[in-house]
mmCIF file of C-alpha atoms in Angstrom:
data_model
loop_
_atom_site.group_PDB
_atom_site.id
_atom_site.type_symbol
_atom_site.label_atom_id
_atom_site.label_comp_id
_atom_site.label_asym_id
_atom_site.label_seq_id
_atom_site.Cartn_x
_atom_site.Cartn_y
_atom_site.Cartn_z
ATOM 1 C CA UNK A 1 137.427 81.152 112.697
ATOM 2 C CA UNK A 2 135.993 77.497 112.732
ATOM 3 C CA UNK A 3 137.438 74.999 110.302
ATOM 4 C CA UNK A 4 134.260 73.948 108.136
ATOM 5 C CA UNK A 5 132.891 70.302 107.628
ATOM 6 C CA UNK A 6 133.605 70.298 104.215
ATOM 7 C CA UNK A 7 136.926 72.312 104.381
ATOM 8 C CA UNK A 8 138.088 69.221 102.214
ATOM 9 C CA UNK A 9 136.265 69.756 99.083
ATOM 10 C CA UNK A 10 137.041 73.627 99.161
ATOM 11 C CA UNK A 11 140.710 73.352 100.256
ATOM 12 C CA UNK A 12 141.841 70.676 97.768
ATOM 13 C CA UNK A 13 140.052 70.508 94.430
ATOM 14 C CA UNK A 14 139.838 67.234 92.645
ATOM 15 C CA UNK A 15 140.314 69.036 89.469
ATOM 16 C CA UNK A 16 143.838 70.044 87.982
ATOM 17 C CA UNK A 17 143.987 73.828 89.192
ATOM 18 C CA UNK A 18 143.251 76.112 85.845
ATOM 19 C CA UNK A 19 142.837 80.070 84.911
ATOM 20 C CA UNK A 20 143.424 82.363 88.250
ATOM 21 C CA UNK A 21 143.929 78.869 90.787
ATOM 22 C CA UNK A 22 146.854 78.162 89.083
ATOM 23 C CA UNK A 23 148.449 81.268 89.290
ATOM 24 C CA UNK A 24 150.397 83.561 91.734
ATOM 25 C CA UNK A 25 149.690 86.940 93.263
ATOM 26 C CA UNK A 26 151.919 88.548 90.972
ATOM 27 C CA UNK A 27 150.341 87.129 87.763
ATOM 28 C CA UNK A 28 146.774 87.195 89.018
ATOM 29 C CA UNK A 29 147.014 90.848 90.618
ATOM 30 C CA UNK A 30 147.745 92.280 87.163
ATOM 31 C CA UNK A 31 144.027 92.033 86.430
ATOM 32 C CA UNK A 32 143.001 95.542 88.525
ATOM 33 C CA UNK A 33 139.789 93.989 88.914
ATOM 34 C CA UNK A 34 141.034 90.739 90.240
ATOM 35 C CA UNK A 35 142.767 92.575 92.704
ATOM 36 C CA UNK A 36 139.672 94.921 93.905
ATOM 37 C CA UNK A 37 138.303 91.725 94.649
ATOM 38 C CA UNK A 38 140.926 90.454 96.827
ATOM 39 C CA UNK A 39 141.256 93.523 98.748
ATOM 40 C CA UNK A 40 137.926 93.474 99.735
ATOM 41 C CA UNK A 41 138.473 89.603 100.681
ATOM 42 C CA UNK A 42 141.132 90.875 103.191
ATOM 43 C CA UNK A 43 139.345 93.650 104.267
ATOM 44 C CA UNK A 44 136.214 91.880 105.242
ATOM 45 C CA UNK A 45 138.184 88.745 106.114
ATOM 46 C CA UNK A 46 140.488 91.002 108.586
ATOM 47 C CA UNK A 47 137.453 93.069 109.966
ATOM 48 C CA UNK A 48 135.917 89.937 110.735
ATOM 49 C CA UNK A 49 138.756 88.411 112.547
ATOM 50 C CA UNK A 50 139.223 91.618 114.415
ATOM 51 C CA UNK A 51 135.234 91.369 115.634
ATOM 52 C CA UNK A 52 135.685 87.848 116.222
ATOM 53 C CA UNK A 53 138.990 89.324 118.984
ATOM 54 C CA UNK A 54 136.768 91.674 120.434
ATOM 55 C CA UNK A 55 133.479 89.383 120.762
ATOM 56 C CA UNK A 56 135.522 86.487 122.315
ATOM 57 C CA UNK A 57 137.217 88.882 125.013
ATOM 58 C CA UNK A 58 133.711 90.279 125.826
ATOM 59 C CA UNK A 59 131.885 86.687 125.872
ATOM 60 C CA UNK A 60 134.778 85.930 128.335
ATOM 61 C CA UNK A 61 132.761 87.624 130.988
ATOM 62 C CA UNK A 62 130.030 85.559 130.689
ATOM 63 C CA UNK A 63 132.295 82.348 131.459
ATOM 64 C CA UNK A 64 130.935 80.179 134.490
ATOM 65 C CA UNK A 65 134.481 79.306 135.327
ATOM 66 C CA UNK A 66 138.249 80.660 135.387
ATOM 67 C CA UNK A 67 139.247 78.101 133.224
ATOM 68 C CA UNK A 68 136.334 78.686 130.765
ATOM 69 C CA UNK A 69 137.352 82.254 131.250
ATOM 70 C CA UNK A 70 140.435 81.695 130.140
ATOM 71 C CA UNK A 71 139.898 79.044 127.816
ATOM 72 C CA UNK A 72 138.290 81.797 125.650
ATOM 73 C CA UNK A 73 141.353 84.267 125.984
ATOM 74 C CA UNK A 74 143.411 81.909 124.294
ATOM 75 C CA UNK A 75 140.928 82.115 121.060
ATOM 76 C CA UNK A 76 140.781 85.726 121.656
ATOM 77 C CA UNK A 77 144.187 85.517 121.313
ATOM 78 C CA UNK A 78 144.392 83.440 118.491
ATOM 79 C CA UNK A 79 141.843 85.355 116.371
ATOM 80 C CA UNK A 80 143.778 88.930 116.892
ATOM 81 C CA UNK A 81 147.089 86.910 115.202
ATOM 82 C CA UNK A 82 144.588 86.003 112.324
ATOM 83 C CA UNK A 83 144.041 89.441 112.305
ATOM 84 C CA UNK A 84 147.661 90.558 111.991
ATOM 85 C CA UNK A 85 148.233 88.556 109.058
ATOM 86 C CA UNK A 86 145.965 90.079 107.061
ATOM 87 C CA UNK A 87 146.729 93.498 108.395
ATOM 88 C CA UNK A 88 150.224 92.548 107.224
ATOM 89 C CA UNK A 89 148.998 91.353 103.914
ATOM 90 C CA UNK A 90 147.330 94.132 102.879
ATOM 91 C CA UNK A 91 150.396 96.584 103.847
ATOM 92 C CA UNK A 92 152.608 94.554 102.031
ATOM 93 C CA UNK A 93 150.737 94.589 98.948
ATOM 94 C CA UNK A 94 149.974 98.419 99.304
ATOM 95 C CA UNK A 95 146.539 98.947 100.947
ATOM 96 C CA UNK A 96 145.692 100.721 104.045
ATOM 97 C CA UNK A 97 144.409 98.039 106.065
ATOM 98 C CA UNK A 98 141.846 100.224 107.858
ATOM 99 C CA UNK A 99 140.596 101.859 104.130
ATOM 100 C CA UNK A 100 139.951 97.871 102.947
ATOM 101 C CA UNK A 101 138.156 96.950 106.276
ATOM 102 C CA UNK A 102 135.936 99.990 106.488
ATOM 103 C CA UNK A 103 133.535 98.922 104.189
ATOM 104 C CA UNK A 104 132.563 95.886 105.900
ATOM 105 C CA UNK A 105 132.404 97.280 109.660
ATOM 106 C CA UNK A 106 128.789 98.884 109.614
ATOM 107 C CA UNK A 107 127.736 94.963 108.293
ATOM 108 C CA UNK A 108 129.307 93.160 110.177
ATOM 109 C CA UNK A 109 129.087 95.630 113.348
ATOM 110 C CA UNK A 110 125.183 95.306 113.070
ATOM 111 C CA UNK A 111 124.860 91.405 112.287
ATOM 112 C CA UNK A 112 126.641 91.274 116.130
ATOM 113 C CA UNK A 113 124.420 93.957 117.420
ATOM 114 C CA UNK A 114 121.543 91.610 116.358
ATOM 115 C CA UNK A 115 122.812 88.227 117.595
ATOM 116 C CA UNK A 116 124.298 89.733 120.934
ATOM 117 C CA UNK A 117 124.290 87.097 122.965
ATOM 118 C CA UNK A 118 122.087 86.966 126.070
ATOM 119 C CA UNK A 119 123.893 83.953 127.900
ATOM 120 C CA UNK A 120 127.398 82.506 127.865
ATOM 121 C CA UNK A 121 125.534 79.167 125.905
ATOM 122 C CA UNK A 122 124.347 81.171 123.161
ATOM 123 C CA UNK A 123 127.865 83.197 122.973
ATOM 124 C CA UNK A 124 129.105 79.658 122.189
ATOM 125 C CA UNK A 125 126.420 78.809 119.971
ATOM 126 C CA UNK A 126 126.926 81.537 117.794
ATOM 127 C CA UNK A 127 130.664 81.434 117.892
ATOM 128 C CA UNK A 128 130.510 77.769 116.708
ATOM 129 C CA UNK A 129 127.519 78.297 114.162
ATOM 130 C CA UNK A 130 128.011 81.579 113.234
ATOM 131 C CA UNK A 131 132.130 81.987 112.814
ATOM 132 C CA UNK A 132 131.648 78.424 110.976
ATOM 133 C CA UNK A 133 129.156 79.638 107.919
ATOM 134 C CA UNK A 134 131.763 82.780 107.406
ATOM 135 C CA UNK A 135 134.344 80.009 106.801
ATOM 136 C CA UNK A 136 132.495 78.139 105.161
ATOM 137 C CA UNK A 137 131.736 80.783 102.493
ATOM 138 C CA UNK A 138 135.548 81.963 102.492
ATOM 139 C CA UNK A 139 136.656 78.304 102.281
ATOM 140 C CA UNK A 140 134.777 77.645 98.960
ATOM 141 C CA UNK A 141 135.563 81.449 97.550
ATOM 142 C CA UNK A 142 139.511 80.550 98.344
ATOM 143 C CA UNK A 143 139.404 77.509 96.137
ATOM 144 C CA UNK A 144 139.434 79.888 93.079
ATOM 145 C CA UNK A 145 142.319 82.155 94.189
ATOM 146 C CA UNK A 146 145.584 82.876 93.380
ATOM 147 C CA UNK A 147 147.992 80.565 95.315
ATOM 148 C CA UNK A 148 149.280 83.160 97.572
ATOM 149 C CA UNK A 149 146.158 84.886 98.330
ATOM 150 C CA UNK A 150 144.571 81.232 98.630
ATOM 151 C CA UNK A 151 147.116 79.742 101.390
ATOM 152 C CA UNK A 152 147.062 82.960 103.439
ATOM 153 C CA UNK A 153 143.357 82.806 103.593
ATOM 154 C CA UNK A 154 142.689 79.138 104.631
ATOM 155 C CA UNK A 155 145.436 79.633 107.669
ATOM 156 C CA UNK A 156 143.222 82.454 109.227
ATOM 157 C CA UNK A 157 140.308 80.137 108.800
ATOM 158 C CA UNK A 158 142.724 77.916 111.164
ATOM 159 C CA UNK A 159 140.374 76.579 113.923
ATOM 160 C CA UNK A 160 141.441 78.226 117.075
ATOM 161 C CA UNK A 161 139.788 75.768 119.363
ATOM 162 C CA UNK A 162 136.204 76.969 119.758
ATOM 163 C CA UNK A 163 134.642 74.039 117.795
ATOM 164 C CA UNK A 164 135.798 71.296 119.993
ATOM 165 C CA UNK A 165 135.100 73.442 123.191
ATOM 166 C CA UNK A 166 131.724 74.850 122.376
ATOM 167 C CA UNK A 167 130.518 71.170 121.610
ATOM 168 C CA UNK A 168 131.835 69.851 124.318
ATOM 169 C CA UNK A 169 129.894 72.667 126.752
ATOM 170 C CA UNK A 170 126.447 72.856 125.015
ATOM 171 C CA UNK A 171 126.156 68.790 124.982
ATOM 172 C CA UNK A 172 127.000 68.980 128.257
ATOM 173 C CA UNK A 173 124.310 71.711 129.364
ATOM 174 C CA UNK A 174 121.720 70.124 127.652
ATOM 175 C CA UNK A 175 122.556 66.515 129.097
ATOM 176 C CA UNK A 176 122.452 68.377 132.599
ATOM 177 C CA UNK A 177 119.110 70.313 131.297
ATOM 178 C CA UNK A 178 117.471 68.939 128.347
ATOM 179 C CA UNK A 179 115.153 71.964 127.916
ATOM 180 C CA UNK A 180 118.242 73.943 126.831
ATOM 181 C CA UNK A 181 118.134 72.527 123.426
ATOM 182 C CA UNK A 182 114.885 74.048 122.227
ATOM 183 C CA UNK A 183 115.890 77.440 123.477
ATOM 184 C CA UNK A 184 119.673 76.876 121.599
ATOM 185 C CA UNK A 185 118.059 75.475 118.420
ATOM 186 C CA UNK A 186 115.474 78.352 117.944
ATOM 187 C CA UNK A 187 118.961 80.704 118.588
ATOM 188 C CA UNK A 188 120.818 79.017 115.786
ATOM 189 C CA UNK A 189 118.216 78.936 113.234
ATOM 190 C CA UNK A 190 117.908 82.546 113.783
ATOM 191 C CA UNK A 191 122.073 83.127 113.602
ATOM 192 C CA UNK A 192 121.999 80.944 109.993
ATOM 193 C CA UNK A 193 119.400 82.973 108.886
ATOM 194 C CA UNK A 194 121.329 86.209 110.047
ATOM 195 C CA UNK A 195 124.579 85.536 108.751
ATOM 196 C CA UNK A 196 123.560 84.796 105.586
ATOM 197 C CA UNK A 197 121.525 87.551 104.859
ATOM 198 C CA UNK A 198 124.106 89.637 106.098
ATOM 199 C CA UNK A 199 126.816 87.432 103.429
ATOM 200 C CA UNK A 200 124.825 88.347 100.631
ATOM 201 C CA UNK A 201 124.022 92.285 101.817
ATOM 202 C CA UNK A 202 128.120 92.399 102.091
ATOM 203 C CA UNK A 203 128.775 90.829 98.131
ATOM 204 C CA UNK A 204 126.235 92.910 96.560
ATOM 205 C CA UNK A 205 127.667 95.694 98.012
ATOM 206 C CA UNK A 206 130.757 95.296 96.595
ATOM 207 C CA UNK A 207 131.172 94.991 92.781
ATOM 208 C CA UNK A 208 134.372 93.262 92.775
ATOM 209 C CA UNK A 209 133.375 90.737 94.974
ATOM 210 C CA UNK A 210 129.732 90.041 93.675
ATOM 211 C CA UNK A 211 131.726 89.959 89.899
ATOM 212 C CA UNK A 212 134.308 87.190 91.508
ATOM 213 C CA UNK A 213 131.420 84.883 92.764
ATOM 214 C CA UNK A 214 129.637 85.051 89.440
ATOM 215 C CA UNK A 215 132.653 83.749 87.335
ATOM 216 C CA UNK A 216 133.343 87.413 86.015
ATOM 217 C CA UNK A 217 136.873 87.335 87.369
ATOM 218 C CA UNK A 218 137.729 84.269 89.497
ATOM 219 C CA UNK A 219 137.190 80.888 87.775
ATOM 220 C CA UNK A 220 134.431 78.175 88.682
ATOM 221 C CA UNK A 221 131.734 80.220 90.051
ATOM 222 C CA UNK A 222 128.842 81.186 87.980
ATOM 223 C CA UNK A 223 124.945 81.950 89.090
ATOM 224 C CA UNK A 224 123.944 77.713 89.285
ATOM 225 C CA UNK A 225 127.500 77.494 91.205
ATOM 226 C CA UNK A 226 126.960 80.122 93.863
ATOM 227 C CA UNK A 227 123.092 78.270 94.050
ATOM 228 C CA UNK A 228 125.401 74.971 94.962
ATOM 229 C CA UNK A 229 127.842 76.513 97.352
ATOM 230 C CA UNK A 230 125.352 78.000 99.675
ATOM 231 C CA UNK A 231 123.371 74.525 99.392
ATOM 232 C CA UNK A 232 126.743 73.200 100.934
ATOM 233 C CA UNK A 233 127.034 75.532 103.111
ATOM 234 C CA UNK A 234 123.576 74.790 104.705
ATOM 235 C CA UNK A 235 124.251 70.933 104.683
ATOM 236 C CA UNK A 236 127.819 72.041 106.839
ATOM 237 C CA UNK A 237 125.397 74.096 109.354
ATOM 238 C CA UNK A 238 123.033 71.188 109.809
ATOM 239 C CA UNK A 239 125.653 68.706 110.182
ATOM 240 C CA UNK A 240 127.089 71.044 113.241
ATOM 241 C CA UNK A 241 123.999 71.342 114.623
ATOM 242 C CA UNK A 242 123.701 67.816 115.257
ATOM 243 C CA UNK A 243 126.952 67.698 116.604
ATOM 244 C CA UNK A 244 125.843 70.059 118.971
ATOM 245 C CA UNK A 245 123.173 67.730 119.513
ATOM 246 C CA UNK A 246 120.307 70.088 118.464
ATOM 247 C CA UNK A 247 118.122 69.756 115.561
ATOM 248 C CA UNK A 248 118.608 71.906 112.429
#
């Protein structure tokens, strides 16, 4: 996944860490329904690194170039350790990876079905735009984790690359073709749109994780605080799309 343009305010709080931030996984895991709510972090968190694997290795075929081509193996790559490490997280602390990840495929499966690609510019669009508001939102949730759980998740949020490269390709496409940029802008409007919706289908799905947003079990986060996050999280989106050079 992308690393988010304000990464810094999630990552490193200003504020002395308090309450479940300040604690470990051993401490913090003692609440069951603490716990529940990491599990499903994991499990969506390592389902959505695994879709990331397989999206990347399929958008490969649409690469103009062998270098391109191969350019996105080595993210493929990347994203499939991500996935590992949360595999191995979730063994180690006694879950079936594949139980925790299940209930987050059918979501996740058909936000990609609906934001399929139809070019290799809009795979890059969406893997800039669209793997960059997931890690956004799992950026600000890991600020009020348990240490452990907290530094595991911000290095699969690692950036494997695809930022730098799918700015660098989309500026240049719609230097070489400015009529590109309408087309790309309408396509990431639509992906914002998508992935939220989707974000919020996923949480109120899930009682744990809808219960850890609202301040019932992680601290920070109550109904005006989840109001502010997403607020950041569309400023982040806007900022990238002018770094893609397309309007917001």
């Amino acid at each position: 996944m992308e690393t988010s343009d304000n990464a810094e305010n999630a990552n490193e709080p200003t504020e002395a860490l308090t309450g479940i931030a300040a604690q470990d996984w051993d401490r913090a895991s003692a609440d069951p329904q603490y716990r529940a709510a990491v599990v499903d972090l994991l499990g969506a968190l390592a389902y959505g690194e695994l879709a990331a694997f397989e999206r990347l290795a399929e958008d490969a075929k649409l690469a103009p170039s062998l270098d391109d081509k191969a350019e996105l193996a080595k993210m493929a790559a990347a994203e499939f350790g991500h996935f590992q490490r949360l595999r191995d997280r979730l063994t180690a602390i006694d879950v079936e990876p594949t139980g925790a990840m299940e209930p987050f495929a059918a979501a996740l499966d058909e936000f990609h079905r609906q934001t399929a690609p139809s070019d290799w510019l809009e795979g890059l669009v969406k893997a800039y735009v669209g793997d960059s508001i997931a890690s956004d939102f799992y950026r600000e949730v890991a600020a009020r984790l348990d240490s452990d759980t907290r530094a595991l998740v911000l290095t699969v949020l690692d950036d494997t690359g695809h930022a730098t490269f799918a700015v660098e390709k989309v500026r240049a496409a719609i230097e070489a073709e400015p009529r590109v940029g309408g087309r790309l802008a309408l396509w990431a409007r639509r992906l914002m749109g998508e992935a939220l919706s989707q974000a919020q289908r996923v949480v109120a799905d899930r009682d744990a994780l809808s219960t850890m947003l609202v301040g019932g079990v992680a601290d920070g986060f109550d109904l005006a605080e989840v109001g502010k996050m997403f607020s950041r999280i569309t400023e982040a989106h806007t900022k990238r799309m002018a770094a893609l050079g397309l309007a917001a």
